[in-house]
mmCIF file of C-alpha atoms in Angstrom:
data_model
loop_
_atom_site.group_PDB
_atom_site.id
_atom_site.type_symbol
_atom_site.label_atom_id
_atom_site.label_comp_id
_atom_site.label_asym_id
_atom_site.label_seq_id
_atom_site.Cartn_x
_atom_site.Cartn_y
_atom_site.Cartn_z
ATOM 1 C CA MET A 1233 135.519 74.494 330.243
ATOM 2 C CA SER A 1234 136.506 77.463 331.562
ATOM 3 C CA ALA A 1235 135.680 81.308 331.769
ATOM 4 C CA ASP A 1236 139.126 81.796 332.530
ATOM 5 C CA LYS A 1237 140.246 80.803 328.396
ATOM 6 C CA THR A 1238 141.922 82.700 326.050
ATOM 7 C CA VAL A 1239 140.024 84.381 322.913
ATOM 8 C CA ALA A 1240 142.909 81.599 321.295
ATOM 9 C CA GLU A 1241 141.710 78.682 322.882
ATOM 10 C CA SER A 1242 138.161 79.529 322.264
ATOM 11 C CA CYS A 1243 138.434 79.877 318.763
ATOM 12 C CA HIS A 1244 139.796 76.330 318.544
ATOM 13 C CA GLU A 1245 136.685 74.417 317.009
ATOM 14 C CA LEU A 1246 135.687 77.825 314.184
ATOM 15 C CA ALA A 1247 139.340 78.483 313.603
ATOM 16 C CA SER A 1248 139.840 75.242 312.019
ATOM 17 C CA ALA A 1249 136.211 75.058 310.281
ATOM 18 C CA TRP A 1250 138.196 79.102 308.702
ATOM 19 C CA GLN A 1251 141.573 77.537 308.570
ATOM 20 C CA ALA A 1252 142.479 80.222 310.647
ATOM 21 C CA GLY A 1253 145.042 80.372 313.391
ATOM 22 C CA THR A 1254 145.679 82.291 316.522
ATOM 23 C CA TYR A 1255 148.881 83.606 318.414
ATOM 24 C CA GLU A 1256 150.760 86.231 320.427
ATOM 25 C CA TRP A 1257 153.226 87.677 321.551
ATOM 26 C CA TRP A 1258 154.644 89.518 323.984
ATOM 27 C CA PRO A 1259 157.879 91.948 322.041
ATOM 28 C CA SER A 1260 159.439 93.059 325.321
ATOM 29 C CA ALA A 1261 160.380 88.998 325.642
ATOM 30 C CA ASP A 1262 159.985 88.109 321.986
ATOM 31 C CA ARG A 1263 157.835 85.997 323.019
ATOM 32 C CA LEU A 1264 155.366 84.094 320.815
ATOM 33 C CA SER A 1265 152.365 81.478 321.752
ATOM 34 C CA TRP A 1266 150.951 79.732 318.526
ATOM 35 C CA SER A 1267 147.038 77.911 318.407
ATOM 36 C CA PRO A 1268 147.762 74.039 317.222
ATOM 37 C CA GLU A 1269 145.205 75.403 314.129
ATOM 38 C CA LEU A 1270 148.102 78.230 313.363
ATOM 39 C CA ILE A 1271 150.894 75.628 313.578
ATOM 40 C CA ARG A 1272 149.457 72.901 311.172
ATOM 41 C CA LEU A 1273 148.494 75.638 308.874
ATOM 42 C CA TYR A 1274 152.157 76.451 308.855
ATOM 43 C CA GLY A 1275 153.182 73.043 308.003
ATOM 44 C CA LEU A 1276 154.996 73.111 311.115
ATOM 45 C CA LYS A 1277 155.420 70.361 314.123
ATOM 46 C CA GLN A 1278 156.472 72.687 316.457
ATOM 47 C CA ALA A 1279 155.485 76.271 316.747
ATOM 48 C CA PRO A 1280 158.485 79.466 316.847
ATOM 49 C CA THR A 1281 159.479 80.350 319.658
ATOM 50 C CA ALA A 1282 160.660 83.851 318.707
ATOM 51 C CA GLU A 1283 159.524 86.466 315.956
ATOM 52 C CA ASP A 1284 162.857 85.616 313.817
ATOM 53 C CA GLY A 1285 162.063 82.037 313.660
ATOM 54 C CA PHE A 1286 157.678 84.085 312.164
ATOM 55 C CA SER A 1287 160.215 85.909 309.847
ATOM 56 C CA ALA A 1288 162.227 83.377 308.098
ATOM 57 C CA LEU A 1289 158.994 81.206 307.104
ATOM 58 C CA VAL A 1290 157.726 84.260 305.132
ATOM 59 C CA HIS A 1291 157.624 84.377 301.869
ATOM 60 C CA PRO A 1292 161.635 85.945 300.688
ATOM 61 C CA GLU A 1293 159.474 88.555 298.664
ATOM 62 C CA ASP A 1294 157.790 89.594 301.280
ATOM 63 C CA ARG A 1295 159.476 89.141 304.216
ATOM 64 C CA VAL A 1296 161.074 93.010 303.903
ATOM 65 C CA ARG A 1297 157.474 94.062 303.510
ATOM 66 C CA VAL A 1298 156.237 92.753 306.725
ATOM 67 C CA GLU A 1299 158.704 93.568 308.854
ATOM 68 C CA GLY A 1300 158.404 97.261 308.164
ATOM 69 C CA GLU A 1301 154.409 97.128 308.617
ATOM 70 C CA THR A 1302 155.486 94.809 311.890
ATOM 71 C CA SER A 1303 157.423 97.733 312.764
ATOM 72 C CA THR A 1304 155.082 99.962 312.380
ATOM 73 C CA TYR A 1305 152.589 99.044 314.097
ATOM 74 C CA LEU A 1306 154.490 98.402 317.195
ATOM 75 C CA GLY A 1307 155.744 102.431 316.379
ATOM 76 C CA SER A 1308 152.592 103.804 316.229
ATOM 77 C CA ASP A 1309 150.074 104.855 318.749
ATOM 78 C CA LEU A 1310 147.462 101.632 317.033
ATOM 79 C CA THR A 1311 145.218 98.914 318.349
ATOM 80 C CA THR A 1312 144.477 96.648 316.306
ATOM 81 C CA TYR A 1313 146.000 95.922 312.295
ATOM 82 C CA SER A 1314 146.125 93.899 309.237
ATOM 83 C CA HIS A 1315 148.119 93.208 306.395
ATOM 84 C CA SER A 1316 149.067 89.821 304.379
ATOM 85 C CA PHE A 1317 151.859 88.536 303.186
ATOM 86 C CA ARG A 1318 152.379 85.166 301.791
ATOM 87 C CA ILE A 1319 154.140 81.943 304.537
ATOM 88 C CA VAL A 1320 156.575 78.839 302.713
ATOM 89 C CA ARG A 1321 156.053 75.662 303.867
ATOM 90 C CA PRO A 1322 158.926 73.357 305.285
ATOM 91 C CA ASP A 1323 156.878 70.894 301.880
ATOM 92 C CA GLY A 1324 157.727 74.053 299.447
ATOM 93 C CA ALA A 1325 153.671 74.995 299.313
ATOM 94 C CA VAL A 1326 153.525 78.535 299.167
ATOM 95 C CA ARG A 1327 151.058 79.808 301.139
ATOM 96 C CA VAL A 1328 149.129 83.370 301.051
ATOM 97 C CA MET A 1329 147.553 84.036 304.946
ATOM 98 C CA LEU A 1330 145.262 87.112 305.821
ATOM 99 C CA ASP A 1331 147.355 88.683 309.504
ATOM 100 C CA ARG A 1332 145.013 90.515 312.032
ATOM 101 C CA GLY A 1333 145.163 91.498 316.115
ATOM 102 C CA VAL A 1334 145.039 93.866 318.109
ATOM 103 C CA ILE A 1335 147.716 95.620 320.217
ATOM 104 C CA ASP A 1336 147.600 95.643 323.498
ATOM 105 C CA ARG A 1337 149.253 98.891 325.645
ATOM 106 C CA ASP A 1338 149.929 100.328 328.964
ATOM 107 C CA ALA A 1339 149.472 103.454 329.931
ATOM 108 C CA ALA A 1340 152.530 105.043 328.703
ATOM 109 C CA GLY A 1341 151.602 103.231 325.315
ATOM 110 C CA ASN A 1342 154.626 100.455 324.736
ATOM 111 C CA VAL A 1343 153.114 97.300 323.219
ATOM 112 C CA ARG A 1344 152.350 94.988 326.249
ATOM 113 C CA VAL A 1345 150.856 91.822 324.151
ATOM 114 C CA ILE A 1346 149.705 90.880 320.542
ATOM 115 C CA ARG A 1347 147.016 88.992 320.299
ATOM 116 C CA GLY A 1348 145.997 87.884 316.709
ATOM 117 C CA LEU A 1349 144.161 85.676 313.832
ATOM 118 C CA ASN A 1350 145.821 83.748 310.705
ATOM 119 C CA ILE A 1351 143.439 82.914 308.037
ATOM 120 C CA ASP A 1352 144.683 80.757 305.160
ATOM 121 C CA VAL A 1353 143.045 82.974 302.062
ATOM 122 C CA THR A 1354 145.097 81.340 299.228
ATOM 123 C CA ASP A 1355 142.061 80.043 297.569
ATOM 124 C CA GLN A 1356 140.602 83.216 297.572
ATOM 125 C CA ALA A 1357 143.384 84.896 296.415
ATOM 126 C CA ARG A 1358 143.575 82.081 293.794
ATOM 127 C CA ALA A 1359 139.452 83.254 292.759
ATOM 128 C CA GLY A 1360 140.423 87.110 291.462
ATOM 129 C CA PHE A 1361 139.398 89.271 294.292
ATOM 130 C CA SER A 1362 140.108 92.778 294.349
ATOM 131 C CA MET A 1363 143.442 93.697 296.088
ATOM 132 C CA GLN A 1364 144.316 96.433 298.762
ATOM 133 C CA HIS A 1365 148.473 96.784 298.051
ATOM 134 C CA GLY A 1366 148.907 95.059 294.559
ATOM 135 C CA ALA A 1367 149.505 91.179 293.344
ATOM 136 C CA ALA A 1368 152.317 89.358 294.431
ATOM 137 C CA ALA A 1369 154.233 85.675 292.858
ATOM 138 C CA GLY A 1370 151.659 82.693 293.426
ATOM 139 C CA VAL A 1371 152.381 78.719 293.351
ATOM 140 C CA GLY A 1372 153.860 77.192 290.373
ATOM 141 C CA GLY A 1373 154.930 81.034 288.899
ATOM 142 C CA GLN A 1374 150.987 81.970 288.831
ATOM 143 C CA PRO A 1375 150.164 85.672 290.203
ATOM 144 C CA GLU A 1376 148.253 85.808 292.956
ATOM 145 C CA GLN A 1377 146.618 88.444 294.589
ATOM 146 C CA ALA A 1378 148.233 88.542 298.434
ATOM 147 C CA HIS A 1379 146.000 91.634 299.433
ATOM 148 C CA LEU A 1380 142.354 90.544 299.247
ATOM 149 C CA ALA A 1381 139.544 92.784 300.323
ATOM 150 C CA PRO A 1382 137.961 92.607 303.247
ATOM 151 C CA HIS A 1383 134.780 90.299 302.202
ATOM 152 C CA ALA A 1384 137.142 87.857 300.871
ATOM 153 C CA VAL A 1385 137.378 86.291 304.241
ATOM 154 C CA PRO A 1386 135.908 87.343 308.006
ATOM 155 C CA THR A 1387 135.962 91.071 308.767
ATOM 156 C CA GLY A 1388 136.564 90.197 312.884
ATOM 157 C CA VAL A 1389 136.336 88.449 315.400
ATOM 158 C CA PHE A 1390 134.252 88.686 317.949
ATOM 159 C CA GLU A 1391 133.605 86.573 322.044
ATOM 160 C CA TRP A 1392 130.911 87.844 324.313
ATOM 161 C CA ASP A 1393 131.804 87.062 327.317
ATOM 162 C CA ILE A 1394 128.123 85.973 328.304
ATOM 163 C CA ARG A 1395 128.071 85.472 332.224
ATOM 164 C CA ALA A 1396 130.266 89.569 332.876
ATOM 165 C CA ASP A 1397 128.280 90.272 329.486
ATOM 166 C CA LYS A 1398 131.425 91.890 327.675
ATOM 167 C CA VAL A 1399 132.289 91.463 324.329
ATOM 168 C CA GLN A 1400 134.936 92.000 322.192
ATOM 169 C CA ARG A 1401 135.552 92.593 319.035
ATOM 170 C CA ILE A 1402 138.838 92.813 317.017
ATOM 171 C CA ALA A 1403 138.269 94.229 313.701
ATOM 172 C CA SER A 1404 140.063 95.754 310.449
ATOM 173 C CA ASP A 1405 139.593 98.761 308.805
ATOM 174 C CA TYR A 1406 136.884 97.825 306.866
ATOM 175 C CA PRO A 1407 133.965 100.955 307.109
ATOM 176 C CA GLY A 1408 131.457 100.092 308.496
ATOM 177 C CA MET A 1409 132.793 97.032 310.327
ATOM 178 C CA PRO A 1410 132.224 98.223 314.937
ATOM 179 C CA LYS A 1411 134.976 97.448 317.404
ATOM 180 C CA THR A 1412 136.195 97.308 320.407
ATOM 181 C CA GLU A 1413 137.439 101.257 321.527
ATOM 182 C CA GLY A 1414 138.852 100.480 324.961
ATOM 183 C CA ALA A 1415 137.039 98.911 328.058
ATOM 184 C CA PRO A 1416 135.109 95.999 325.817
ATOM 185 C CA GLU A 1417 130.980 96.484 325.165
ATOM 186 C CA THR A 1418 128.239 95.293 326.317
ATOM 187 C CA PHE A 1419 125.374 92.444 324.540
ATOM 188 C CA GLU A 1420 122.920 96.042 324.377
ATOM 189 C CA HIS A 1421 125.794 98.025 322.940
ATOM 190 C CA VAL A 1422 126.458 94.915 319.816
ATOM 191 C CA ALA A 1423 122.524 95.093 320.009
ATOM 192 C CA LYS A 1424 122.041 99.116 319.468
ATOM 193 C CA ALA A 1425 124.240 99.256 316.778
ATOM 194 C CA VAL A 1426 122.589 97.255 314.337
ATOM 195 C CA HIS A 1427 120.620 98.460 312.268
ATOM 196 C CA PRO A 1428 117.116 99.534 313.473
ATOM 197 C CA ALA A 1429 115.038 96.976 310.717
ATOM 198 C CA ASP A 1430 117.194 94.558 311.164
ATOM 199 C CA ARG A 1431 117.921 94.215 314.932
ATOM 200 C CA GLU A 1432 115.162 92.570 315.828
ATOM 201 C CA ALA A 1433 116.064 89.382 313.957
ATOM 202 C CA PHE A 1434 119.351 89.702 315.571
ATOM 203 C CA ARG A 1435 118.283 89.419 318.509
ATOM 204 C CA ALA A 1436 115.944 86.557 317.454
ATOM 205 C CA ALA A 1437 119.402 84.102 316.060
ATOM 206 C CA VAL A 1438 121.619 84.846 319.208
ATOM 207 C CA THR A 1439 118.804 83.967 321.200
ATOM 208 C CA ALA A 1440 118.309 80.605 318.859
ATOM 209 C CA ALA A 1441 121.836 79.982 318.996
ATOM 210 C CA LEU A 1442 121.670 80.319 323.387
ATOM 211 C CA THR A 1443 119.056 78.267 323.680
ATOM 212 C CA SER A 1444 119.854 75.085 320.575
ATOM 213 C CA PRO A 1445 121.518 72.194 321.279
ATOM 214 C CA ASP A 1446 124.305 73.033 319.543
ATOM 215 C CA GLY A 1447 125.195 76.628 320.137
ATOM 216 C CA LYS A 1448 125.449 77.844 316.359
ATOM 217 C CA TYR A 1449 124.296 81.247 315.964
ATOM 218 C CA TRP A 1450 123.983 83.091 312.050
ATOM 219 C CA SER A 1451 122.906 86.081 311.660
ATOM 220 C CA ARG A 1452 122.614 88.324 308.482
ATOM 221 C CA HIS A 1453 121.999 92.237 309.460
ATOM 222 C CA ARG A 1454 123.577 95.588 308.727
ATOM 223 C CA TYR A 1455 125.320 97.916 310.831
ATOM 224 C CA ALA A 1456 125.027 102.049 310.305
ATOM 225 C CA GLY A 1457 128.376 103.245 307.985
ATOM 226 C CA PRO A 1458 130.178 106.295 307.666
ATOM 227 C CA LYS A 1459 128.164 109.269 306.693
ATOM 228 C CA GLY A 1460 124.199 107.282 307.216
ATOM 229 C CA ALA A 1461 125.560 104.466 305.027
ATOM 230 C CA GLU A 1462 124.617 100.760 305.128
ATOM 231 C CA CYS A 1463 126.777 97.790 305.980
ATOM 232 C CA TRP A 1464 125.951 94.366 305.555
ATOM 233 C CA PHE A 1465 127.212 91.604 307.436
ATOM 234 C CA VAL A 1466 126.936 88.263 308.023
ATOM 235 C CA GLU A 1467 127.991 86.658 310.776
ATOM 236 C CA ASN A 1468 128.570 83.388 312.520
ATOM 237 C CA GLY A 1469 130.103 81.076 315.549
ATOM 238 C CA ARG A 1470 129.210 78.908 318.478
ATOM 239 C CA VAL A 1471 128.154 79.172 321.814
ATOM 240 C CA GLU A 1472 129.940 77.330 324.594
ATOM 241 C CA PHE A 1473 128.196 75.768 327.450
ATOM 242 C CA ASP A 1474 128.658 75.119 331.431
ATOM 243 C CA THR A 1475 127.776 71.442 331.790
ATOM 244 C CA ASP A 1476 124.356 72.871 333.436
ATOM 245 C CA ARG A 1477 124.061 73.914 329.621
ATOM 246 C CA THR A 1478 124.449 77.583 331.498
ATOM 247 C CA PRO A 1479 125.743 80.189 328.143
ATOM 248 C CA ILE A 1480 129.575 81.054 328.583
ATOM 249 C CA ARG A 1481 130.661 82.581 326.063
ATOM 250 C CA MET A 1482 130.491 83.112 322.011
ATOM 251 C CA ILE A 1483 133.150 83.164 319.960
ATOM 252 C CA GLY A 1484 132.852 84.169 316.052
ATOM 253 C CA PHE A 1485 133.858 85.820 313.082
ATOM 254 C CA ALA A 1486 131.635 88.458 310.949
ATOM 255 C CA HIS A 1487 132.182 88.919 307.245
ATOM 256 C CA ALA A 1488 131.077 92.139 304.515
ATOM 257 C CA ILE A 1489 128.785 91.636 302.202
ATOM 258 C CA PRO A 1490 129.893 92.601 299.408
ATOM 259 C CA GLU A 1491 127.826 95.909 297.347
ATOM 260 C CA GLN A 1492 126.424 93.848 294.172
ATOM 261 C CA GLU A 1493 125.366 90.622 296.320
ATOM 262 C CA HIS A 1494 123.552 93.367 299.545
ATOM 263 C CA PRO A 1495 119.624 92.564 299.148
ATOM 264 C CA GLY A 1496 117.079 94.298 296.868
ATOM 265 C CA GLN A 1497 114.391 95.435 299.260
ATOM 266 C CA GLU A 1498 113.987 96.862 302.633
ATOM 267 C CA PRO A 1499 112.972 93.022 305.063
ATOM 268 C CA THR A 1500 109.753 93.756 307.062
ATOM 269 C CA ASP A 1501 109.954 92.216 310.940
ATOM 270 C CA ALA A 1502 108.670 89.175 310.114
ATOM 271 C CA ASP A 1503 110.939 88.442 307.296
ATOM 272 C CA ALA A 1504 113.921 89.803 308.982
ATOM 273 C CA VAL A 1505 112.902 87.410 312.022
ATOM 274 C CA LEU A 1506 111.850 84.677 310.289
ATOM 275 C CA ALA A 1507 115.083 84.636 307.707
ATOM 276 C CA ALA A 1508 116.855 84.441 311.740
ATOM 277 C CA LEU A 1509 115.555 81.499 312.869
ATOM 278 C CA PHE A 1510 115.700 79.480 309.330
ATOM 279 C CA GLY A 1511 119.548 80.271 309.600
ATOM 280 C CA GLY A 1512 120.090 80.008 313.392
ATOM 281 C CA ALA A 1513 117.551 76.684 313.262
ATOM 282 C CA PRO A 1514 119.343 73.472 315.129
ATOM 283 C CA VAL A 1515 117.286 71.784 311.907
ATOM 284 C CA GLY A 1516 116.897 71.491 308.480
ATOM 285 C CA LEU A 1517 114.866 73.338 306.957
ATOM 286 C CA GLY A 1518 113.995 74.498 303.235
ATOM 287 C CA VAL A 1519 111.743 75.957 300.775
ATOM 288 C CA TRP A 1520 111.017 74.495 297.549
ATOM 289 C CA ASP A 1521 108.864 75.437 294.778
ATOM 290 C CA SER A 1522 106.106 73.790 292.522
ATOM 291 C CA GLU A 1523 107.610 71.819 291.228
ATOM 292 C CA PHE A 1524 109.927 70.480 294.187
ATOM 293 C CA ARG A 1525 112.956 72.602 293.059
ATOM 294 C CA PHE A 1526 114.656 74.135 296.099
ATOM 295 C CA GLN A 1527 114.444 78.185 296.563
ATOM 296 C CA TYR A 1528 116.480 77.995 300.059
ATOM 297 C CA VAL A 1529 117.881 75.913 302.219
ATOM 298 C CA ASN A 1530 119.229 77.027 305.844
ATOM 299 C CA PRO A 1531 122.588 76.402 306.805
ATOM 300 C CA MET A 1532 122.268 72.703 309.228
ATOM 301 C CA LEU A 1533 119.571 71.064 305.921
ATOM 302 C CA ALA A 1534 123.181 71.652 303.294
ATOM 303 C CA SER A 1535 125.203 70.726 305.914
ATOM 304 C CA ILE A 1536 123.031 67.312 306.952
ATOM 305 C CA ASN A 1537 123.326 67.491 302.946
ATOM 306 C CA GLY A 1538 126.731 67.612 303.023
ATOM 307 C CA LEU A 1539 127.110 70.107 299.896
ATOM 308 C CA PRO A 1540 127.293 74.293 299.189
ATOM 309 C CA SER A 1541 124.489 76.066 299.672
ATOM 310 C CA ASP A 1542 123.766 77.544 296.710
ATOM 311 C CA VAL A 1543 124.234 73.678 294.866
ATOM 312 C CA HIS A 1544 120.832 73.273 296.121
ATOM 313 C CA ILE A 1545 118.668 76.528 294.598
ATOM 314 C CA GLY A 1546 116.313 75.479 291.281
ATOM 315 C CA ARG A 1547 117.518 71.555 291.885
ATOM 316 C CA ARG A 1548 115.333 68.456 293.161
ATOM 317 C CA PRO A 1549 116.083 66.410 295.997
ATOM 318 C CA ASP A 1550 116.274 63.526 293.952
ATOM 319 C CA GLU A 1551 119.112 64.744 291.681
ATOM 320 C CA LEU A 1552 121.302 66.028 294.484
ATOM 321 C CA LEU A 1553 120.873 63.127 296.830
ATOM 322 C CA PRO A 1554 120.532 59.975 294.695
ATOM 323 C CA ASP A 1555 120.904 57.549 297.265
ATOM 324 C CA LEU A 1556 118.040 58.805 299.493
ATOM 325 C CA VAL A 1557 114.774 55.995 298.436
ATOM 326 C CA ASP A 1558 111.143 56.942 298.825
ATOM 327 C CA PHE A 1559 111.053 60.317 297.103
ATOM 328 C CA GLU A 1560 108.124 59.518 294.788
ATOM 329 C CA ARG A 1561 106.293 58.537 297.644
ATOM 330 C CA LEU A 1562 107.317 62.218 299.475
ATOM 331 C CA TYR A 1563 106.096 63.993 296.037
ATOM 332 C CA ARG A 1564 103.281 63.114 295.760
ATOM 333 C CA ARG A 1565 102.580 64.045 299.407
ATOM 334 C CA TRP A 1566 103.864 67.566 298.754
ATOM 335 C CA GLY A 1567 101.918 67.238 295.537
ATOM 336 C CA GLU A 1568 98.342 66.707 298.223
ATOM 337 C CA ILE A 1569 99.220 69.873 300.228
ATOM 338 C CA LEU A 1570 99.747 72.230 297.833
ATOM 339 C CA GLU A 1571 96.093 70.634 296.082
ATOM 340 C CA THR A 1572 94.626 71.284 299.369
ATOM 341 C CA GLY A 1573 96.037 73.402 301.497
#
């Protein structure tokens, strides 16, 4: 893969998985470029070529607000933006989009290009997450919460050009979420921003991704928030490799963990490293109790089983995977291990 690919091109696989798509907009030429994922999210066969084509897709009740917010972003000195709105697809379906991105300006402050990410958050909106600005009418007349709290969906997007050691982080204004200001950072800048108690585990997770067959990355760690507050985030992504397996870049998403879901105790360095290795391992790993019920399942094993991680907890493998055979032999072997050590 070419090292010259844009973030929009590099986000292809992750964008599909997150129901997200990327775009670039050059305001002075009024020229739009959409990724294939974004075209699909909007239910189109081809992307609009100008901003008015996009505006026509925005829900009529949100259109004036979105146009006003966009004008405010362009007329300010902001370098990032985040807002949400509804769209109406050609088939009549109403979807809720979270729109985040960065504004590239010249030395005089004029906007050169806007690069952004749209995430379809309709399902999260229906689930009842808190809003930033209020409720909006949704599909079938049901209320939809169109402006979600940052933890409902990915809070940021990051790209690490490994060969050049440049990190670019596109983030919302969520407290504690680091974002790139000005020149790109290095990996060491990012690592030093991680809480000292989590830093070793973070490095281990990155190393695991760089050396794994599929390049998958997963980490749960803290950043130092405003006035010393600790903000927890989960990050996941994927490393891209050259033909000789040299890591080229890592693209991924970060999303905040709600306060009520923060870990209840300080992890030791050993616990943190073990959790990172489990989370980023390229094989399926699980922890069971003495009755063979899942206590923990890593993302890879959950993917292999085709079930969400939380569905496993408290249940035995034969309850979840009835098509697999010879469970009794497995349980006998596990019983022997428990008895003999």
